[in-house]
XYZ file of C-alpha atoms in Angstrom:
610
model
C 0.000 0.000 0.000
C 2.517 2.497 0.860
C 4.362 2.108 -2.461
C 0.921 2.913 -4.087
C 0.259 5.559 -2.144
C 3.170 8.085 -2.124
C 3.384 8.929 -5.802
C 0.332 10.184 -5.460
C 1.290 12.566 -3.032
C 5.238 12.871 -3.724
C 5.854 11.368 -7.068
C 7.595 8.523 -6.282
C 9.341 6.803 -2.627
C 12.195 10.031 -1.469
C 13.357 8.762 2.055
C 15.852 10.144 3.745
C 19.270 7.748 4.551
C 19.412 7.066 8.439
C 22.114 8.778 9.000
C 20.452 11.924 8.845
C 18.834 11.673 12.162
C 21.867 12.537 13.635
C 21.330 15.728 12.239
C 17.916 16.213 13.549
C 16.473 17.318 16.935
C 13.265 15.389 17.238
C 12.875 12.006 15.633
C 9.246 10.511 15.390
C 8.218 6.888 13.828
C 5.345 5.239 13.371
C 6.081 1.406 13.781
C 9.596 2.090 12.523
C 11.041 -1.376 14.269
C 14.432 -0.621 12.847
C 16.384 -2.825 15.197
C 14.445 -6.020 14.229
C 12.917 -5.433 10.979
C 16.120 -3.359 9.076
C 19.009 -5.501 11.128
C 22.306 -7.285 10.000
C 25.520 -5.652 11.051
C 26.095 -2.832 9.034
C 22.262 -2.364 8.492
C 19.656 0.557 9.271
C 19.171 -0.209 13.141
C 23.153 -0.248 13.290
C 23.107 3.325 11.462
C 19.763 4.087 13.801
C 21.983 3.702 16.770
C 25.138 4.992 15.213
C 22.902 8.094 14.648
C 21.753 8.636 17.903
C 25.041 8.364 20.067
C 26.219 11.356 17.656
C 22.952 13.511 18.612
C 20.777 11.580 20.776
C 18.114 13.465 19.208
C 14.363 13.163 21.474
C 13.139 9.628 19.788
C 9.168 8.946 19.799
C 8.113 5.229 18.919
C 4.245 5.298 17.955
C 3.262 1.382 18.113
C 0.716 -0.602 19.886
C 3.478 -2.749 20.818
C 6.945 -1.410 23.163
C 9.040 -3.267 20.452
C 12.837 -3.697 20.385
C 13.644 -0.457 18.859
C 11.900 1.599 21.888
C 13.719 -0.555 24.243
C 16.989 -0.288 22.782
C 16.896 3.212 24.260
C 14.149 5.311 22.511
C 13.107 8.416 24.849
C 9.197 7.963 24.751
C 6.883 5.078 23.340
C 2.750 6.317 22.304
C 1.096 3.296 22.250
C -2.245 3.676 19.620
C -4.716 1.774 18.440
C -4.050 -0.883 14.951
C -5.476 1.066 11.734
C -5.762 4.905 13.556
C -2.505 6.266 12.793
C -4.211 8.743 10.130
C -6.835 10.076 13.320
C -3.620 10.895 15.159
C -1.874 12.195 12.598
C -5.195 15.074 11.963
C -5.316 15.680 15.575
C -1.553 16.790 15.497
C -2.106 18.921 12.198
C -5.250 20.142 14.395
C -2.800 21.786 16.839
C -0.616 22.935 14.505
C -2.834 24.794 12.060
C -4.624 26.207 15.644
C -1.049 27.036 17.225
C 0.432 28.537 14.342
C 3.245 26.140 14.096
C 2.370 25.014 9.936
C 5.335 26.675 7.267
C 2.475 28.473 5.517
C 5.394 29.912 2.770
C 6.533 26.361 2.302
C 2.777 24.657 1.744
C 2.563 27.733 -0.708
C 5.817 27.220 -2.802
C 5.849 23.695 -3.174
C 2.563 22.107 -2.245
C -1.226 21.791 -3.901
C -4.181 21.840 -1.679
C -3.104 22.550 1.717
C -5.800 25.292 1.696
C -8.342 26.543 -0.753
C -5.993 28.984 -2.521
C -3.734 26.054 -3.925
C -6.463 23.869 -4.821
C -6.584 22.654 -8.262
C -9.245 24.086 -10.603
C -11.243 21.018 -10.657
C -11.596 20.830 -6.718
C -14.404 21.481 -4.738
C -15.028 23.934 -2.609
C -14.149 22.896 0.795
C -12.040 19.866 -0.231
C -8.594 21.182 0.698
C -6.767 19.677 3.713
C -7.054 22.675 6.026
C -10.660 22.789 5.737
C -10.944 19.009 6.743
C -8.487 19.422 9.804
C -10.582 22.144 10.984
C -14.318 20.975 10.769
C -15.577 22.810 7.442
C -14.989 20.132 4.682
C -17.422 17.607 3.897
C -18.142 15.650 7.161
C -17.947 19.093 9.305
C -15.994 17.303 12.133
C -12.930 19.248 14.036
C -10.187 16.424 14.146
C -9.458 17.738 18.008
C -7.164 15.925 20.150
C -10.452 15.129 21.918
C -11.510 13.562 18.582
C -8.893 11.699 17.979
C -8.539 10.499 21.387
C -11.581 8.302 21.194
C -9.781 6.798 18.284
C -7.346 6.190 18.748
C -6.746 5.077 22.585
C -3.791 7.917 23.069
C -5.346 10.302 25.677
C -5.819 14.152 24.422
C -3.208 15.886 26.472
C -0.435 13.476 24.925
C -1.539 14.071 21.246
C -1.163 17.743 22.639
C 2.090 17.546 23.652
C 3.356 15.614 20.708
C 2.290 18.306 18.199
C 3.952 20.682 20.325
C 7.552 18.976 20.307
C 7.151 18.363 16.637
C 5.670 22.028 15.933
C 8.505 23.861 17.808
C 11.836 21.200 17.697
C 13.797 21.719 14.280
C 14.966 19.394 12.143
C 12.711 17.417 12.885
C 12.909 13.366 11.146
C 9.809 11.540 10.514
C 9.397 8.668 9.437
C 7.127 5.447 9.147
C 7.364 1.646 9.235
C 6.007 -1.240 6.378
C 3.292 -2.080 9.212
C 0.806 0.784 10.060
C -0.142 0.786 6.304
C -1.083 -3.216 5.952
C -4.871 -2.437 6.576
C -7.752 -2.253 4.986
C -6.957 1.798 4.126
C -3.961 1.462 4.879
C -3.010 3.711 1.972
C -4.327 6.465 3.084
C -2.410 5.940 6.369
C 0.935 6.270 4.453
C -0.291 9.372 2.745
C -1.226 10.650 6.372
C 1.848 10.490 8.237
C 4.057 11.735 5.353
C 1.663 15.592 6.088
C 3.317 15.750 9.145
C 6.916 16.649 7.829
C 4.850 18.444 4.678
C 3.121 20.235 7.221
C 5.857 21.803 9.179
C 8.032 22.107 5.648
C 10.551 19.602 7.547
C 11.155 17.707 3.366
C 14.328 18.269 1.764
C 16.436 20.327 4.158
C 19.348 18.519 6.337
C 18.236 16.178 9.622
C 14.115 15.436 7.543
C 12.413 13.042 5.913
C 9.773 13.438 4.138
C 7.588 10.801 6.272
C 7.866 7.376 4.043
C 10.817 4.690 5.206
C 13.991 5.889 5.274
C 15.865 5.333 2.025
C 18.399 3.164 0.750
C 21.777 3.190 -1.152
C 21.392 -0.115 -3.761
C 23.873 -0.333 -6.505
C 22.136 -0.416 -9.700
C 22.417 -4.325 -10.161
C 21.674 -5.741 -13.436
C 20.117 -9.119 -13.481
C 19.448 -11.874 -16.133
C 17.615 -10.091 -19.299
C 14.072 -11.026 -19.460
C 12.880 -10.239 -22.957
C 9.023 -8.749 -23.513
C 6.078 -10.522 -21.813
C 3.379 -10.324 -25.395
C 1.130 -10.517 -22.313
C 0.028 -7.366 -20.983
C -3.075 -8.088 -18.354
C -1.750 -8.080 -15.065
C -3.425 -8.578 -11.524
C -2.507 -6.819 -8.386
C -0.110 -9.287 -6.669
C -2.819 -10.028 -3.663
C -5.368 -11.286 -5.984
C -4.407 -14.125 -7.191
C -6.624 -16.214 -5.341
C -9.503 -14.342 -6.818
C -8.090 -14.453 -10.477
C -8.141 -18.093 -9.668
C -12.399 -18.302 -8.239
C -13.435 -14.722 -10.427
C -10.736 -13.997 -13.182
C -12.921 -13.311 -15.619
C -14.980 -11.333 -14.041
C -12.094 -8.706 -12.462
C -11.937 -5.642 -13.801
C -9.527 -1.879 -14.092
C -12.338 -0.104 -11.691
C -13.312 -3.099 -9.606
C -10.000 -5.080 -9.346
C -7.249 -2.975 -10.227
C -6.416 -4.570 -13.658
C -3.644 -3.627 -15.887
C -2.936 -3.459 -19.714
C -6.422 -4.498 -20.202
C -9.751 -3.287 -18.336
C -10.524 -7.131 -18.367
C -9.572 -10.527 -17.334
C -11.868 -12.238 -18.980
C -10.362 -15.547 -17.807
C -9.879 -17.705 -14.717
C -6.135 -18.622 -13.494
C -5.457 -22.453 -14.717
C -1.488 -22.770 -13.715
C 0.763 -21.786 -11.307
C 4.467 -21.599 -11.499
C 5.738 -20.552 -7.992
C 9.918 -20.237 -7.506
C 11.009 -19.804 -4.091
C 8.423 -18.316 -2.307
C 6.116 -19.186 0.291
C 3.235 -16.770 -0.420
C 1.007 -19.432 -2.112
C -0.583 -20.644 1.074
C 1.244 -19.395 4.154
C 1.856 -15.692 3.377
C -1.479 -15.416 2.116
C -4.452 -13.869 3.753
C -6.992 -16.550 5.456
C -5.063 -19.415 4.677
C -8.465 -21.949 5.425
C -9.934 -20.381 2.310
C -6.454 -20.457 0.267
C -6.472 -24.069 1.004
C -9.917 -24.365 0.128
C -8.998 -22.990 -3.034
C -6.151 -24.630 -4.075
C -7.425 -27.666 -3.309
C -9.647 -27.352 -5.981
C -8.894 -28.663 -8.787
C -11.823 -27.840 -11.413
C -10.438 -24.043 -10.846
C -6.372 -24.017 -10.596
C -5.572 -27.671 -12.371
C -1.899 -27.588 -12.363
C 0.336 -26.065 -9.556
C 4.265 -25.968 -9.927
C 6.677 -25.314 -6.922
C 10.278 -25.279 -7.379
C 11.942 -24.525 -3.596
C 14.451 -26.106 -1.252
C 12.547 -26.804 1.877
C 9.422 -28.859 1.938
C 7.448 -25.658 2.842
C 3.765 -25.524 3.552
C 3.408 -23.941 -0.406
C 4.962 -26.983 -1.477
C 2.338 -29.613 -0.575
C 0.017 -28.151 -3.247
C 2.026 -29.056 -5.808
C 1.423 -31.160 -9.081
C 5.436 -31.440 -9.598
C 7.829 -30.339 -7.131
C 11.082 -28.897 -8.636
C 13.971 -29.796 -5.714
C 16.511 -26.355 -5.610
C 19.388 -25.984 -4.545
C 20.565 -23.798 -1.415
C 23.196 -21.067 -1.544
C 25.964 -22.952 -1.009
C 25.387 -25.217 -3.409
C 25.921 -22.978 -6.457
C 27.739 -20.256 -8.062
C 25.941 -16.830 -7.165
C 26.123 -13.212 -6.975
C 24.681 -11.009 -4.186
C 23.754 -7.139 -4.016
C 23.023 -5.708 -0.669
C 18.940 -5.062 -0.012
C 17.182 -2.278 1.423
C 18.634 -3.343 4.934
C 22.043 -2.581 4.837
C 23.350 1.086 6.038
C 25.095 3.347 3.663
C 28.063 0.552 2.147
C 27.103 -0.931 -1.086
C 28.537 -3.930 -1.801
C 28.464 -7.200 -3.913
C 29.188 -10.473 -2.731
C 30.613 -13.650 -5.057
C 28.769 -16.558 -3.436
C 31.270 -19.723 -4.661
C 29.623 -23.100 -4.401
C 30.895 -24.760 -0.950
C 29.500 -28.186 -2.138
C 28.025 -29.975 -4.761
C 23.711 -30.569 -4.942
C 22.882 -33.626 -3.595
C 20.388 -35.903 -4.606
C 18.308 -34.905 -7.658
C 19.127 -30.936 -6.610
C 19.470 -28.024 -9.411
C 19.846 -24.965 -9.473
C 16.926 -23.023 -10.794
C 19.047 -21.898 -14.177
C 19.106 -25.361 -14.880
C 15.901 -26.316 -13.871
C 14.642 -23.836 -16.687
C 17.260 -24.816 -18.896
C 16.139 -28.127 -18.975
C 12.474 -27.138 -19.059
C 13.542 -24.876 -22.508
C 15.618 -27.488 -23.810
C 12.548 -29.684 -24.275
C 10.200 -26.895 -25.250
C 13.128 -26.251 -28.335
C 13.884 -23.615 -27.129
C 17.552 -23.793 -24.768
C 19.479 -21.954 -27.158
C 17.776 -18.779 -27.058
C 17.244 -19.435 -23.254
C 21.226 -19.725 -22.497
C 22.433 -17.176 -25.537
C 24.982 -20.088 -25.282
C 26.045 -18.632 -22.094
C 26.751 -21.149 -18.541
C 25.289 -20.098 -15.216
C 28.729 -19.005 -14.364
C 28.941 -16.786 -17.363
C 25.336 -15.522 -17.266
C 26.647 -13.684 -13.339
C 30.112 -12.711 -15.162
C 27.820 -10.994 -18.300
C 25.731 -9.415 -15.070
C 28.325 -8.311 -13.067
C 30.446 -6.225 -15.784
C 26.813 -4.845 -16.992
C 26.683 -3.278 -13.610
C 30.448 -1.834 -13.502
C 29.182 -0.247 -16.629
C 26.877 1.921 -13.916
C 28.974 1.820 -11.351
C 32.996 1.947 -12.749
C 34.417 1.581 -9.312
C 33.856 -1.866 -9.051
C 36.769 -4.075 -9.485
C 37.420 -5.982 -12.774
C 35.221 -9.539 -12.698
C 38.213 -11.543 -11.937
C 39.842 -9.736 -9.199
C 36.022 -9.423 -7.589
C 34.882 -13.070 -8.036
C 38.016 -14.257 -6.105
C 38.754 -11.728 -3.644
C 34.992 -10.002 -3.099
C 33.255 -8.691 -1.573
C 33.297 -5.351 -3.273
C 32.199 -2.015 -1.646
C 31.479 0.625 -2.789
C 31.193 4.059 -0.378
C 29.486 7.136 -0.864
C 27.123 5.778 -3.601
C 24.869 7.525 -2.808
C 25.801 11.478 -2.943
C 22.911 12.680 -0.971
C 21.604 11.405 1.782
C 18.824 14.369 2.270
C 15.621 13.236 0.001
C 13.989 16.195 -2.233
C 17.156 18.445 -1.504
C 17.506 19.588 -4.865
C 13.345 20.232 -4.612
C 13.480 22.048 -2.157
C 16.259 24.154 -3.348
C 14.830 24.886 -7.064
C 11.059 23.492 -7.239
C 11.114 24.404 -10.946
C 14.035 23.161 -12.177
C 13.680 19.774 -10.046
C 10.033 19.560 -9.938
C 8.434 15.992 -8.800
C 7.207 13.489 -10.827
C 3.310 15.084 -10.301
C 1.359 16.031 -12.393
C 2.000 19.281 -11.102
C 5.527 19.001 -10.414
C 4.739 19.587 -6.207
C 4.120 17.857 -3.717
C 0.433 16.908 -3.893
C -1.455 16.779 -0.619
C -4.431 17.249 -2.890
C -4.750 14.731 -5.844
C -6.775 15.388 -8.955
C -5.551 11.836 -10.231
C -7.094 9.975 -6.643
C -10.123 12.364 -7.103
C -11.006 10.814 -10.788
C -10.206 7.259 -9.395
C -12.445 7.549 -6.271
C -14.771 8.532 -8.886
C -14.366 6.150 -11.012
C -13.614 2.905 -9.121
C -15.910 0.772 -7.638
C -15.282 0.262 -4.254
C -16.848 -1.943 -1.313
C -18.777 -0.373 1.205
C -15.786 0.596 3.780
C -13.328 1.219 1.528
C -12.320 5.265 1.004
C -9.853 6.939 -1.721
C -9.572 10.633 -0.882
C -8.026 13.025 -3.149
C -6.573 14.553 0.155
C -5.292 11.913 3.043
C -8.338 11.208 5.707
C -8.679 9.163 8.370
C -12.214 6.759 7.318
C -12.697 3.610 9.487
C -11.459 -0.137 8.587
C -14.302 -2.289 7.692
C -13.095 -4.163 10.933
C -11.725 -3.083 13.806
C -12.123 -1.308 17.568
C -15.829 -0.193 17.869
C -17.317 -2.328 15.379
C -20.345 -4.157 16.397
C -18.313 -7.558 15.767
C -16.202 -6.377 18.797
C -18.728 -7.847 20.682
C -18.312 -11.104 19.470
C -14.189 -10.540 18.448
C -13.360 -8.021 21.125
C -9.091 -7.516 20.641
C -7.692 -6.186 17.536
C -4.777 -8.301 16.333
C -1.509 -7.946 13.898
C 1.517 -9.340 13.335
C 5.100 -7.986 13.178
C 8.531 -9.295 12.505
C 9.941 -10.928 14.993
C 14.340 -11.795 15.596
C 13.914 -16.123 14.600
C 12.513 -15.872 10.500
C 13.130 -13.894 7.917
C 9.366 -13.543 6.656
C 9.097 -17.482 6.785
C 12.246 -18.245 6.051
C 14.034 -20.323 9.200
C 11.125 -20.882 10.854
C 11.854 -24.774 10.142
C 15.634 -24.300 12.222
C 14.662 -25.924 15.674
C 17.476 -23.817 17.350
C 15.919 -20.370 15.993
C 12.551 -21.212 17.009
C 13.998 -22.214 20.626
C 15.564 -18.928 20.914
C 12.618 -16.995 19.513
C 9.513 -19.276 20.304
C 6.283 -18.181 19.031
C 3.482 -16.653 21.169
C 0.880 -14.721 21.016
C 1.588 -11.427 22.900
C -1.326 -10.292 25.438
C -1.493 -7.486 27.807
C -1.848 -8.595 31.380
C -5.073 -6.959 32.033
C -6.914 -8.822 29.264
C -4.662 -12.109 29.867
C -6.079 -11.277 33.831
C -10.061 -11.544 32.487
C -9.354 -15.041 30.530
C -7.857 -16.311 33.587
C -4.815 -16.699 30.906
C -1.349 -17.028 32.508
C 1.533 -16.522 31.075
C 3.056 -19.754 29.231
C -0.890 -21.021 29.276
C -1.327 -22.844 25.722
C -4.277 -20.716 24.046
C -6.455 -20.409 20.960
C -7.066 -17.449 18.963
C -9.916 -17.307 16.669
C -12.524 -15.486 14.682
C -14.725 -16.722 11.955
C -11.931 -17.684 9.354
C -9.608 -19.543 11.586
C -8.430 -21.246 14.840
C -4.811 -20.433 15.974
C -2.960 -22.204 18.833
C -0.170 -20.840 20.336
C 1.161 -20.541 24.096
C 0.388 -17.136 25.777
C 3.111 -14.566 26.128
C 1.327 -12.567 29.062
C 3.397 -8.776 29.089
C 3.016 -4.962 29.542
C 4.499 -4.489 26.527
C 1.540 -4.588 23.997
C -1.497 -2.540 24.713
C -4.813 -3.064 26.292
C -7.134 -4.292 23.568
C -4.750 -5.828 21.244
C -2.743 -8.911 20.724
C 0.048 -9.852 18.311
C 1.633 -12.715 16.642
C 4.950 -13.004 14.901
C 4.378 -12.993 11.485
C 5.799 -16.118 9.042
C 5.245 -19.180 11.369
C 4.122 -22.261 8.929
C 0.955 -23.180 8.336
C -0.427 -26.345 9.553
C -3.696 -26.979 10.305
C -4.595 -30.316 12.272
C -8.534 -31.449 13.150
C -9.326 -30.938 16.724
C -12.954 -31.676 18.631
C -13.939 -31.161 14.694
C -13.012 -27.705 13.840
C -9.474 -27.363 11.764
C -7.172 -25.644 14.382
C -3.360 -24.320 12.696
C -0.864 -25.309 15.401
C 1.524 -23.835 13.617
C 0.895 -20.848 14.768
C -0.083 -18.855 11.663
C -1.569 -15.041 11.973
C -2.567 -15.444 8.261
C -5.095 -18.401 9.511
C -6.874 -15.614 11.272
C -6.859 -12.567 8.323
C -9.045 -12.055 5.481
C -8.698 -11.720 1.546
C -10.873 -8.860 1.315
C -7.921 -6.100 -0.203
C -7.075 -2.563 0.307
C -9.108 0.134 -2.044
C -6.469 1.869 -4.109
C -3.061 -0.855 -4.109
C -6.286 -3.964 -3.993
C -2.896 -4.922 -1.365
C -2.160 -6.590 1.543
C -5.251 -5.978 4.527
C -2.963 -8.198 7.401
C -3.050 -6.369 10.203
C -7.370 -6.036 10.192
C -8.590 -8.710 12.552
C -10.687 -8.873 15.527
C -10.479 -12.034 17.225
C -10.698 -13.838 20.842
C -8.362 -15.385 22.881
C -9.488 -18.529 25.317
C -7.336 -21.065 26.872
C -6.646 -24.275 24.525
């Protein structure tokens, strides 16, 4: 969701390197778990804490949970609410617009539809941001602290003092996690929290960030060519299940559809590679079984993997891979390393055992009987294919070494890739010769192009897109009248033992890091739940079981599950219970409105003892 959302608003993803809170004077994240979910040793929670013994700037952690970051020595934790980041965030642009404390001569230069003078022609009257904060847009509501407090379960006077410190402490770093936006709006979430650096013009000048994830200094790799795809319909990456039941009835205004405004087929065949997204990283994984299961709908399913993962018992054939040390690779650093770029030659430590290959020559094979292995290979080896990649990337990036030197004395680094680590600097100092890629060039807290889609689309009841980023109620969550029934709100997060779901088959990792299902003591206290008490969570798509981790650290009201844990449902008293310890057992495949992504973190369920 987020990476659909902030074009809209900035044109693209600008973060800000890490580093740069070292410049800053106030640093405030929403569910930025840095430590756990950006580690390794030269990663983003390294630079995080490398940033802070330079400045020790004030850090805020705004999470229902008081993760690892906060107590690795954050000043100040604000426990909310799941899904009402975007109330808090108008209840802090509440206090600024009443205190004074907005850059009026920055949201004038550089932004559209802060107020009604800088709305676009084809706006409303009345639709501009300003208008909504304060009570005279459309729903006529004043997003008070008072307001928001109801939301969002932060009391007034707190949401008070936390638009002071940001109003009136300079630089000022904001920034926001891949969690608060996994929810059933959660785009308009991400397009909420990046206002409050827009707000108080804290984009583009040393010690900001303009209020997405901090950014990242990737070498341009090149990787293996992939000629043209004569196929051009393609489905948002959540629906496949539904391309599979309703393909040919999805849509470009009711399903997101691309290259074509219509399916107009079901999903026969899958081809999955190394991935574990076809059943256990999958919303309500009952119904994906249910589904695949099926075989008058998907009739052939192909999994090519090197662990006997929960994806891989749905397959027709199962392709046997190789792991990394048994083959020749190359690796470029991901999002989670700090400001070194580097690649790494990854020699083969031993050869595959068994009837092990690598996935080149899995698909050699596979094009040598289709007819077609010399244009597959261009007559190249696997270990020529990474020597063709590697000097295509020196090509960008001429400091690497020559492919001989690097292959057997790598890794190579590369510093100061990245020349500045201030996002929208060169914005902010010449708007018209660096304009954004807007249609307008600026930074667009009002969008004309999410106006015509929210008129266009059709949407579930529930589901919002604003031209302007609003706070609208998840079609499931605190206050509903299903509270009665489901009454705690529960997400998942990463946790230290997996990497998404890989390792969560290493016994050692999963001793270390056991799984649980965190509760707060007060609503642990009402179950009669204690902590280490073996417990079920459930709602109407799913069982979970799971022993209790009873703690002050998550909030009243809410409960949380590691994310990644495998799959695997067993019949108990009659009902199909995952003792596995899955949270997607427990979510739903209803998507978000504008990405049609990932709705994880929208679940009310109940806890009882197993």
């Amino acid at each position: 969701q987020i990476g659909a959302a902030m074009p809209y608003t900035y044109g693209g993803r600008p973060g800000s390197d890490m580093s740069e809170i070292a410049n800053a004077k106030l640093y405030v994240t929403f569910g930025g778990n840095t430590l756990v979910t950006r580690g390794s040793g030269g990663g983003k929670g390294y630079q995080l804490e490398c940033a802070k013994d330079k400045g020790h700037p004030k850090s805020i952690m705004i999470d229902p949970m008081y993760n690892d970051t906060v107590a690795a020595g954050m000043d100040q934790w604000i426990p909310i609410r799941p899904g009402t980041d975007a109330a808090l965030v108008e209840a802090i642009a509440y206090e600024l617009i009443k205190n004074n404390w907005v850059d009026q001569d920055f949201l004038d230069k550089y932004c559209v539809g802060y107020d009604e003078k800088t709305l676009p022609a084809s706006a409303a009257k009345g639709s501009d941001y300003k208008s909504h904060i304060l009570g005279k847009g459309k729903d006529g509501i004043a997003k008070t602290p008072e307001w928001a407090a109801k939301i969002t379960g932060i009391p007034a006077e707190t949401i008070v003092q936390l638009a002071k410190e940001m109003g009136t402490t300079k630089p000022c770093f904001v920034s926001q996690g891949w969690g608060p936006q996994r929810q059933a709006n959660g785009e308009e979430t991400a397009r909420a929290i990046a206002m409050l650096p827009i707000l108080l013009g804290q984009v583009g000048l040393p010690g900001t960030n303009p209020g997405d994830a901090e950014g990242n200094s990737s070498l341009p790799a090149v990787y293996l060519p992939i000629g043209k795809n004569p196929v051009k319909a393609t489905i948002p990456v959540f629906m496949w299940t539904d391309a599979i039941v309703r393909g040919k009835d999805m849509t470009d205004i009711t399903d997101g559809m691309r290259g074509v405004k219509k399916l107009d087929h079901d999903i026969k065949m899958i081809v999955n590679s190394g991935g574990n997204t076809m059943i256990n990283q999958h919303s309500d994984s009952n119904a994906t079984d249910k589904i695949l299961r099926d075989t008058s709908k998907c009739e052939f399913i192909v999994v090519c993997d090197n662990m006997m993962t929960p994806t891989c018992r749905y397959a027709d054939i199962l392709l046997p891979d190789v792991l990394g040390p048994e083959t020749d690779d190359i690796a470029c650093q991901g999002g989670s390393n700090g400001g070194t770029t580097s690649m790494l030659p990854m020699h083969k430590a031993v050869e595959p055992q068994w009837d092990q290959k690598t996935s080149y020559e899995i698909c050699r094979l596979i094009a040598k009987e289709l007819g077609k292995e010399q244009e597959f290979t261009e007559g190249r080896t696997q270990l020529q294919w990474l020597e063709w990649c590697y000097n295509e990337t020196r090509k960008k990036v001429p400091q690497l070494p020559d492919w001989d030197t690097f292959w057997k004395g790598g890794p190579a680094q590369v510093y100061g890739w990245r020349k500045n680590p201030v996002a929208l600097s060169e914005f902010r100092a010449d708007p018209v010769k660096n304009p954004l890629k807007t249609p307008s060039g600026k930074i667009e807290i009002y969008s004309e192009r999410l106006n015509n889609i929210a008129n266009t689309w059709k949407l579930k009841p529930g589901d919002v897109i604003s031209p302007i980023p609003v706070y609208f109620r998840n079609w499931e969550m605190y206050g509903d009248d299903l509270q009665k029934k489901y009454p705690l709100q529960c997400y998942g997060f990463h946790h230290h033992g997996r990497i998404h779901s890989t390792f969560h088959n290493l016994p050692w990792l999963r001793e270390q890091h056991p799984d649980v299902v965190f509760i707060n003591v007060l609503d642990a206290k009402a179950r009669g739940i204690n902590n280490g008490d073996l417990v079920q969570i459930f709602n109407d798509r799913g069982i979970v079981e799971l022993p209790a981790k009873v703690t002050s650290r998550i909030m009243p009201g809410v409960v949380s599950i590691p994310q990644g844990a495998w799959y695997t449902p067993v019949k108990k008293n009659g009902k199909v219970v995952d003792i596995g310890g899955n949270i997607n057992t427990l979510t739903s495949l209803r998507p978000s409105p504008l990405a049609k992504g990932n709705p994880q973190h929208t679940n009310l369920v109940e806890v009882r003892k197993a």
